[in-house]
Amino acid sequence: MIESLLALVPLYGLYLIAGVVAVSCLAIPLPSSMLVMASGGFAAAGDLVFWQVVAVAFAGFVLGDQVAFNVARWGGPKLLSRLKASPARAGMIARAEALVARWGASAVIAARTIVSPVGPWTSYIGGAAGLGWLRFTTAAILGAAIWSMAYASLGYLFADQISIIASMIVNGAGVILAGMVALGSGWWLWRSWRAYKATVANTGKTDDQSA
């Protein structure tokens, strides 16, 4: 699919970048990150302007995030239940739910940078779970800025090695996601252990005082 999109860049340019990024934020499988990175390569060759690539990618990301968030806020838990009907989507939604439950608005930033595969789902979950619009939007804007600049810069700086970098990103995404899940699980176990120790300590004090 990325080859077809790249063939359209000379015709539609910045409009194509903004549109693909915005649509991908709705959890529609389009290679937006690869397109933005390739567009950075076009900028290095002089076919596009670098700051414009970053700007339209950022604008598309923010727009898509807002649409997903508000659709989920309107649809609520019923919408998530329908989305979970697909086994493929259910796994990604579950991971995004775990991120939002543990980290709140910080998960929105993480899901747009180090665990970008679950990014679109954090927007849906944030809206359905009632995450405050201002908290969500602030985090989403920061994450979109980092994402847009990072991918466009990769393409601009390593224009002659884009295919190699793209392969590394695709292969590494699963490893990064698994690592984040493992870290999150470890953090939860650590918090649970501390809570258990505190409960035992408080119970012991209560018993001593009663005696």
XYZ file of N, CA and C in Angstrom:
633
model
N 0.825 -1.213 0.000
C 0.000 0.000 0.000
C 0.858 1.261 0.000
N 1.997 1.219 0.697
C 2.830 2.410 0.787
C 3.315 2.842 -0.590
N 3.555 1.881 -1.482
C 4.004 2.243 -2.823
C 2.933 3.027 -3.560
N 1.669 2.616 -3.394
C 0.564 3.313 -4.053
C 0.425 4.738 -3.522
N 0.583 4.891 -2.207
C 0.479 6.224 -1.615
C 1.618 7.128 -2.077
N 2.814 6.571 -2.144
C 3.963 7.376 -2.577
C 3.802 7.838 -4.023
N 3.151 7.008 -4.831
C 2.921 7.397 -6.224
C 1.964 8.573 -6.330
N 1.141 8.765 -5.283
C 0.176 9.866 -5.287
C 0.752 11.169 -4.713
N 1.896 11.076 -4.056
C 2.489 12.271 -3.436
C 2.752 13.381 -4.454
N 3.308 13.074 -5.647
C 3.526 14.155 -6.614
C 2.235 14.839 -7.055
N 1.099 14.123 -6.981
C -0.177 14.689 -7.424
C -0.865 15.486 -6.321
N -0.869 14.924 -5.116
C -1.646 15.529 -4.038
C -0.801 16.088 -2.896
N 0.461 15.727 -2.833
C 1.397 16.320 -1.898
C 0.941 16.399 -0.466
N 0.932 17.610 0.072
C 0.654 17.837 1.482
C -0.768 17.434 1.866
N -1.707 17.582 0.939
C -3.091 17.187 1.243
C -3.183 15.688 1.510
N -2.431 14.926 0.735
C -2.421 13.471 0.917
C -1.844 13.109 2.285
N -0.745 13.754 2.669
C -0.117 13.459 3.959
C -1.093 13.734 5.103
N -1.697 14.917 5.089
C -2.638 15.285 6.153
C -3.814 14.327 6.200
N -4.354 13.973 5.044
C -5.513 13.092 5.000
C -5.214 11.690 5.507
N -4.093 11.129 5.067
C -3.730 9.771 5.487
C -3.468 9.725 6.986
N -2.763 10.714 7.511
C -2.475 10.740 8.947
C -3.770 10.867 9.748
N -4.665 11.743 9.321
C -5.928 11.935 10.039
C -6.760 10.660 10.041
N -6.858 10.004 8.905
C -7.656 8.780 8.804
C -7.037 7.660 9.621
N -5.705 7.575 9.646
C -5.043 6.509 10.411
C -5.302 6.662 11.904
N -5.559 7.900 12.350
C -5.851 8.124 13.767
C -7.216 7.560 14.163
N -8.006 7.160 13.195
C -9.305 6.538 13.467
C -9.186 5.019 13.499
N -7.959 4.521 13.589
C -7.664 3.081 13.650
C -7.927 2.389 12.323
N -7.877 3.139 11.246
C -7.956 2.558 9.904
C -6.521 2.282 9.461
N -6.215 1.039 9.095
C -4.816 0.646 8.847
C -4.209 1.266 7.594
N -3.642 2.444 7.753
C -2.907 3.094 6.675
C -1.481 3.358 7.170
N -0.496 3.209 6.298
C 0.913 3.370 6.720
C 1.306 4.837 6.859
N 0.683 5.532 7.798
C 0.921 6.969 7.939
C 2.360 7.282 8.356
N 2.906 6.503 9.270
C 4.277 6.776 9.727
C 5.279 6.606 8.585
N 5.076 5.566 7.772
C 5.977 5.354 6.649
C 5.828 6.466 5.603
N 4.573 6.947 5.420
C 4.337 8.022 4.461
C 5.015 9.314 4.911
N 4.899 9.638 6.202
C 5.525 10.859 6.708
C 7.048 10.744 6.612
N 7.573 9.575 6.908
C 9.019 9.388 6.815
C 9.481 9.518 5.360
N 8.740 8.907 4.445
C 9.093 9.020 3.028
C 8.971 10.462 2.544
N 7.983 11.183 3.072
C 7.805 12.584 2.695
C 8.977 13.429 3.181
N 9.539 13.049 4.334
C 10.754 13.710 4.777
C 11.895 13.492 3.783
N 11.920 12.294 3.195
C 12.905 12.014 2.153
C 12.668 12.861 0.911
N 11.395 13.054 0.544
C 11.073 13.932 -0.581
C 11.535 15.358 -0.299
N 11.394 15.771 0.969
C 11.834 17.117 1.345
C 13.345 17.248 1.207
N 14.060 16.196 1.574
C 15.517 16.220 1.440
C 15.935 16.340 -0.026
N 15.115 15.770 -0.917
C 15.415 15.829 -2.350
C 14.936 17.128 -2.984
N 14.230 17.950 -2.220
C 13.762 19.227 -2.744
C 12.384 19.184 -3.356
N 11.714 18.032 -3.294
C 10.376 17.913 -3.886
C 9.288 18.459 -2.965
N 9.538 18.477 -1.659
C 8.620 19.039 -0.679
C 9.411 19.937 0.266
N 8.702 20.717 1.053
C 9.341 21.582 2.040
C 9.227 20.918 3.409
N 10.352 20.778 4.096
C 10.373 19.987 5.322
C 9.383 20.493 6.366
N 9.402 21.795 6.670
C 8.543 22.299 7.740
C 7.073 22.131 7.388
N 6.750 22.158 6.092
C 5.370 21.950 5.672
C 4.949 20.492 5.873
N 5.871 19.569 5.623
C 5.580 18.150 5.879
C 5.271 17.935 7.354
N 6.112 18.507 8.225
C 5.891 18.379 9.665
C 4.564 19.016 10.067
N 4.285 20.187 9.523
C 3.075 20.924 9.903
C 1.801 20.183 9.507
N 1.747 19.660 8.280
C 0.512 18.989 7.847
C 0.346 17.634 8.534
N 1.472 16.956 8.807
C 1.388 15.693 9.546
C 0.853 15.949 10.948
N 1.356 16.995 11.588
C 0.900 17.384 12.919
C -0.586 17.749 12.901
N -0.989 18.566 11.926
C -2.386 18.993 11.835
C -3.311 17.799 11.600
N -2.908 16.893 10.722
C -3.728 15.707 10.465
C -3.853 14.835 11.695
N -2.760 14.719 12.445
C -2.760 13.897 13.657
C -3.712 14.486 14.701
N -3.609 15.795 14.921
C -4.464 16.443 15.915
C -5.933 16.336 15.513
N -6.223 16.549 14.239
C -7.608 16.448 13.757
C -8.155 15.038 13.943
N -7.387 14.033 13.531
C -7.832 12.652 13.674
C -8.054 12.257 15.118
N -7.149 12.695 15.990
C -7.296 12.415 17.425
C -8.592 12.997 17.980
N -8.884 14.230 17.593
C -10.088 14.886 18.099
C -11.352 14.182 17.622
N -11.347 13.755 16.377
C -12.513 13.035 15.845
C -12.719 11.733 16.607
N -11.642 10.949 16.773
C -11.749 9.670 17.478
C -12.206 9.873 18.915
N -11.628 10.850 19.598
C -11.974 11.113 20.993
C -13.448 11.488 21.138
N -13.922 12.390 20.295
C -15.306 12.855 20.418
C -16.312 11.827 19.950
N -15.953 11.025 18.955
C -16.832 9.923 18.540
C -17.002 8.934 19.683
N -15.885 8.601 20.360
C -15.954 7.662 21.480
C -16.697 8.267 22.669
N -16.531 9.558 22.895
C -17.260 10.213 23.991
C -18.762 10.148 23.728
N -19.134 10.299 22.474
C -20.552 10.227 22.111
C -21.057 8.780 22.162
N -20.237 7.843 21.655
C -20.663 6.450 21.605
C -20.532 5.723 22.927
N -19.546 6.127 23.743
C -19.363 5.533 25.058
C -18.948 4.073 25.024
N -19.150 3.374 26.143
C -18.755 1.971 26.248
C -19.396 1.072 25.195
N -20.594 1.439 24.730
C -21.254 0.615 23.709
C -20.423 0.566 22.435
N -19.823 1.695 22.085
C -18.979 1.726 20.888
C -17.777 0.818 21.057
N -17.135 0.867 22.232
C -15.982 0.003 22.472
C -16.369 -1.462 22.420
N -17.547 -1.795 22.924
C -18.005 -3.184 22.891
C -18.150 -3.670 21.451
N -18.651 -2.807 20.595
C -18.781 -3.183 19.186
C -17.421 -3.351 18.527
N -16.506 -2.463 18.862
C -15.168 -2.562 18.283
C -14.444 -3.824 18.748
N -14.707 -4.226 19.984
C -14.059 -5.415 20.530
C -14.599 -6.712 19.938
N -15.658 -6.618 19.147
C -16.233 -7.824 18.540
C -15.228 -8.498 17.614
N -14.295 -7.726 17.085
C -13.246 -8.291 16.236
C -12.084 -8.737 17.112
N -11.679 -10.007 17.049
C -10.557 -10.488 17.876
C -9.272 -9.695 17.637
N -9.033 -9.287 16.393
C -7.818 -8.533 16.088
C -7.826 -7.189 16.792
N -8.987 -6.534 16.809
C -9.081 -5.236 17.472
C -9.115 -5.384 18.986
N -9.710 -6.469 19.466
C -9.878 -6.644 20.913
C -8.544 -6.629 21.643
N -7.531 -7.266 21.062
C -6.222 -7.302 21.709
C -5.593 -5.924 21.819
N -5.665 -5.144 20.737
C -5.096 -3.809 20.752
C -5.859 -2.893 21.711
N -7.183 -3.034 21.737
C -7.995 -2.211 22.636
C -7.667 -2.536 24.084
N -7.490 -3.822 24.376
C -7.156 -4.229 25.749
C -5.828 -3.616 26.189
N -4.842 -3.599 25.295
C -3.550 -3.000 25.634
C -3.698 -1.498 25.858
N -4.482 -0.862 25.002
C -4.689 0.583 25.158
C -5.433 0.891 26.446
N -6.414 0.056 26.798
C -7.151 0.253 28.051
C -6.218 0.147 29.251
N -5.303 -0.816 29.197
C -4.355 -0.983 30.298
C -3.457 0.243 30.433
N -3.014 0.788 29.291
C -2.174 1.980 29.328
C -2.913 3.176 29.929
N -4.137 3.401 29.472
C -4.917 4.545 29.959
C -5.256 4.385 31.432
N -5.595 3.142 31.837
C -5.954 2.901 33.238
C -4.773 3.172 34.167
N -3.554 2.846 33.729
C -2.391 3.007 34.596
C -1.801 4.408 34.540
N -1.781 4.997 33.339
C -1.035 6.239 33.161
C -1.908 7.447 32.841
N -3.178 7.252 32.598
C -4.053 8.375 32.304
C -3.622 9.120 31.059
N -3.542 10.450 31.151
C -3.194 11.272 29.992
C -1.782 10.978 29.486
N -0.892 10.536 30.376
C 0.477 10.214 29.951
C 0.488 9.079 28.936
N -0.520 8.201 29.008
C -0.605 7.097 28.056
C -0.849 7.614 26.648
N -1.507 8.757 26.531
C -1.780 9.338 25.216
C -0.469 9.730 24.537
N 0.458 10.304 25.308
C 1.765 10.661 24.755
C 2.542 9.406 24.390
N 2.566 8.429 25.302
C 3.316 7.192 25.051
C 2.788 6.461 23.829
N 1.456 6.481 23.657
C 0.850 5.753 22.548
C 1.080 6.430 21.208
N 1.593 7.637 21.216
C 1.908 8.317 19.963
C 3.403 8.341 19.688
N 4.159 7.735 20.566
C 5.604 7.746 20.396
C 6.176 6.335 20.497
N 6.331 5.836 21.724
C 7.023 4.554 21.894
C 6.116 3.346 21.685
N 4.799 3.503 21.793
C 3.884 2.378 21.536
C 2.815 2.839 20.554
N 3.236 3.388 19.435
C 2.311 3.970 18.468
C 1.277 3.009 17.884
N 1.498 1.674 17.848
C 0.446 0.800 17.328
C -0.883 0.914 18.073
N -0.852 1.278 19.353
C -2.104 1.390 20.108
C -2.596 2.834 20.179
N -1.900 3.738 19.484
C -2.247 5.152 19.537
C -3.705 5.471 19.250
N -4.244 5.015 18.115
C -5.642 5.343 17.814
C -6.616 4.860 18.877
N -6.317 3.719 19.482
C -7.254 3.163 20.457
C -7.247 3.942 21.760
N -6.142 4.592 22.096
C -6.138 5.399 23.314
C -7.056 6.614 23.161
N -7.210 7.097 21.928
C -8.135 8.214 21.694
C -9.573 7.767 21.931
N -9.913 6.603 21.396
C -11.260 6.067 21.601
C -11.516 5.806 23.085
N -10.546 5.181 23.726
C -10.727 4.806 25.131
C -10.773 6.040 26.022
N -9.941 7.027 25.718
C -9.967 8.264 26.491
C -11.324 8.935 26.428
N -11.921 8.942 25.250
C -13.244 9.537 25.109
C -14.322 8.725 25.787
N -14.281 7.408 25.616
C -15.310 6.545 26.203
C -15.202 6.488 27.717
N -13.972 6.591 28.236
C -13.759 6.490 29.687
C -13.964 7.824 30.400
N -14.216 8.876 29.638
C -14.461 10.173 30.270
C -13.206 10.935 30.643
N -12.075 10.630 29.982
C -10.862 11.394 30.233
C -11.112 12.848 29.830
N -10.746 13.787 30.664
C -11.019 15.194 30.402
C -10.490 15.650 29.051
N -11.297 16.460 28.338
C -10.902 16.898 27.000
C -9.602 17.681 27.030
N -9.444 18.585 27.988
C -8.232 19.400 28.042
C -7.009 18.540 28.314
N -7.111 17.592 29.247
C -5.981 16.702 29.539
C -5.632 15.874 28.306
N -6.652 15.348 27.659
C -6.411 14.534 26.473
C -5.773 15.366 25.368
N -6.335 16.526 25.104
C -5.866 17.353 23.996
C -4.439 17.829 24.225
N -4.114 18.232 25.438
C -2.750 18.671 25.743
C -1.748 17.551 25.487
N -2.070 16.360 25.984
C -1.181 15.210 25.779
C -1.115 14.819 24.310
N -2.259 14.852 23.630
C -2.312 14.454 22.224
C -1.503 15.410 21.353
N -1.581 16.707 21.636
C -0.821 17.696 20.858
C 0.681 17.487 21.045
N 1.100 17.249 22.277
C 2.518 17.002 22.536
C 2.985 15.741 21.820
N 2.196 14.671 21.935
C 2.554 13.420 21.278
C 2.586 13.566 19.765
N 1.619 14.297 19.190
C 1.570 14.498 17.740
C 2.780 15.288 17.254
N 3.192 16.281 18.043
C 4.359 17.089 17.664
C 5.623 16.237 17.642
N 5.795 15.401 18.671
C 6.970 14.524 18.728
C 6.957 13.543 17.567
N 5.799 12.936 17.332
C 5.669 11.925 16.271
C 5.957 12.519 14.906
N 5.348 13.646 14.606
C 5.495 14.268 13.292
C 6.942 14.669 13.026
N 7.551 15.315 13.998
C 8.936 15.757 13.829
C 9.884 14.572 13.725
N 9.653 13.541 14.532
C 10.553 12.394 14.546
C 10.549 11.654 13.212
N 9.362 11.331 12.698
C 9.296 10.553 11.452
C 9.746 11.372 10.247
N 9.350 12.637 10.191
C 9.789 13.468 9.067
C 11.308 13.655 9.098
N 11.874 13.812 10.297
C 13.316 13.989 10.424
C 14.075 12.734 10.030
N 13.531 11.569 10.401
C 14.169 10.314 9.992
C 14.286 10.238 8.478
N 13.176 10.561 7.802
C 13.197 10.522 6.344
C 14.122 11.560 5.738
N 14.171 12.732 6.360
C 15.003 13.817 5.839
C 16.493 13.516 6.008
N 16.839 12.992 7.168
C 18.254 12.757 7.474
C 18.790 11.480 6.843
N 17.911 10.495 6.658
C 18.360 9.201 6.124
C 17.555 8.850 4.876
N 17.478 9.798 3.967
C 16.655 9.631 2.766
C 17.057 8.412 1.939
N 18.339 8.074 1.933
C 18.807 6.956 1.124
C 18.713 5.612 1.841
N 18.199 5.618 3.072
C 18.086 4.376 3.837
C 16.677 4.189 4.409
N 15.687 4.789 3.776
C 14.329 4.769 4.305
C 13.781 3.349 4.404
N 14.030 2.518 3.397
C 13.481 1.164 3.415
C 14.046 0.353 4.577
N 15.330 0.553 4.890
C 15.953 -0.169 6.007
C 15.367 0.299 7.334
N 15.223 1.615 7.495
C 14.667 2.161 8.733
C 13.222 1.727 8.913
N 12.457 1.730 7.825
C 11.048 1.315 7.896
C 10.932 -0.129 8.371
N 11.810 -1.002 7.850
C 11.795 -2.397 8.263
C 12.136 -2.536 9.734
N 13.105 -1.751 10.208
C 13.489 -1.798 11.623
C 12.338 -1.334 12.516
N 11.616 -0.298 12.078
C 10.502 0.215 12.873
C 9.386 -0.800 12.954
N 9.040 -1.408 11.813
C 7.961 -2.396 11.786
C 8.304 -3.602 12.649
N 9.542 -4.095 12.513
C 9.950 -5.266 13.284
C 10.102 -4.948 14.765
N 10.474 -3.719 15.068
C 10.690 -3.345 16.460
C 9.430 -2.964 17.196
N 8.353 -2.654 16.461
C 7.125 -2.198 17.115
C 6.583 -3.246 18.076
N 6.591 -4.515 17.648
C 6.083 -5.570 18.508
C 6.929 -5.747 19.752
N 8.248 -5.617 19.589
C 9.156 -5.752 20.735
C 8.922 -4.625 21.733
N 8.785 -3.391 21.208
C 8.547 -2.247 22.080
C 7.232 -2.397 22.824
N 6.189 -2.820 22.093
C 4.876 -2.985 22.710
C 4.923 -4.039 23.800
N 5.575 -5.175 23.516
C 5.683 -6.234 24.521
C 6.457 -5.745 25.739
N 7.510 -4.966 25.492
C 8.285 -4.431 26.601
C 7.482 -3.490 27.475
N 6.648 -2.653 26.850
C 5.828 -1.727 27.618
C 4.791 -2.474 28.449
N 4.211 -3.521 27.875
C 3.244 -4.329 28.624
C 3.923 -4.987 29.819
N 5.148 -5.499 29.604
C 5.882 -6.132 30.699
C 6.214 -5.130 31.796
N 6.653 -3.935 31.401
C 6.951 -2.894 32.389
C 5.704 -2.490 33.162
N 4.601 -2.363 32.436
C 3.347 -1.998 33.093
C 2.899 -3.058 34.082
N 3.056 -4.315 33.687
C 2.674 -5.410 34.584
C 3.571 -5.428 35.826
N 4.881 -5.201 35.620
C 5.791 -5.157 36.761
C 5.462 -4.026 37.710
N 5.123 -2.860 37.135
C 4.746 -1.705 37.970
C 3.507 -2.017 38.784
N 2.522 -2.676 38.147
C 1.287 -3.023 38.848
C 1.566 -4.008 39.989
N 2.416 -5.010 39.736
C 2.760 -5.980 40.774
C 3.488 -5.305 41.937
N 4.391 -4.370 41.603
C 5.121 -3.649 42.644
C 4.165 -2.831 43.502
N 3.218 -2.129 42.879
C 2.254 -1.333 43.628
C 1.377 -2.229 44.495
N 0.988 -3.376 43.938
C 0.148 -4.312 44.690
C 0.898 -4.841 45.911
N 2.193 -5.133 45.733
C 2.999 -5.641 46.840
C 3.144 -4.588 47.927
N 3.379 -3.347 47.541
C 3.489 -2.272 48.519
C 2.172 -2.081 49.268
N 1.065 -2.161 48.537
C -0.243 -2.013 49.186
C -0.485 -3.148 50.171
N -0.054 -4.360 49.788
C -0.226 -5.520 50.663
C 0.606 -5.357 51.931
N 1.866 -4.911 51.782
C 2.721 -4.721 52.945
C 2.158 -3.646 53.872
N 1.616 -2.577 53.275
C 1.029 -1.509 54.078
C -0.175 -2.012 54.855
N -0.983 -2.845 54.206
C -2.167 -3.400 54.865
C -1.775 -4.286 56.035
N -0.760 -5.132 55.796
C -0.290 -6.024 56.865
C 0.259 -5.212 58.028
N 1.047 -4.160 57.703
C 1.630 -3.328 58.755
C 0.549 -2.624 59.567
N -0.457 -2.088 58.881
C -1.546 -1.400 59.576
C -2.368 -2.361 60.433
N -2.563 -3.555 59.913
C -3.310 -4.571 60.668
C -2.565 -4.953 61.950
N -1.229 -5.074 61.815
C -0.419 -5.420 62.984
C -0.458 -4.342 64.040
N -0.423 -3.069 63.595
C -0.503 -1.958 64.547
C -1.839 -1.932 65.257
N -2.897 -2.203 64.491
C -4.250 -2.206 65.072
C -4.388 -3.286 66.136
N -3.815 -4.454 65.842
C -3.885 -5.562 66.783
C -3.121 -5.225 68.043
N -1.946 -4.573 67.886
C -1.137 -4.222 69.054
C -1.851 -3.199 69.915
N -2.494 -2.231 69.256
C -3.207 -1.212 70.006
C -4.392 -1.809 70.749
N -5.064 -2.753 70.129
C -6.222 -3.397 70.752
C -5.800 -4.190 71.977
N -4.618 -4.805 71.882
C -4.124 -5.601 73.006
C -3.763 -4.688 74.162
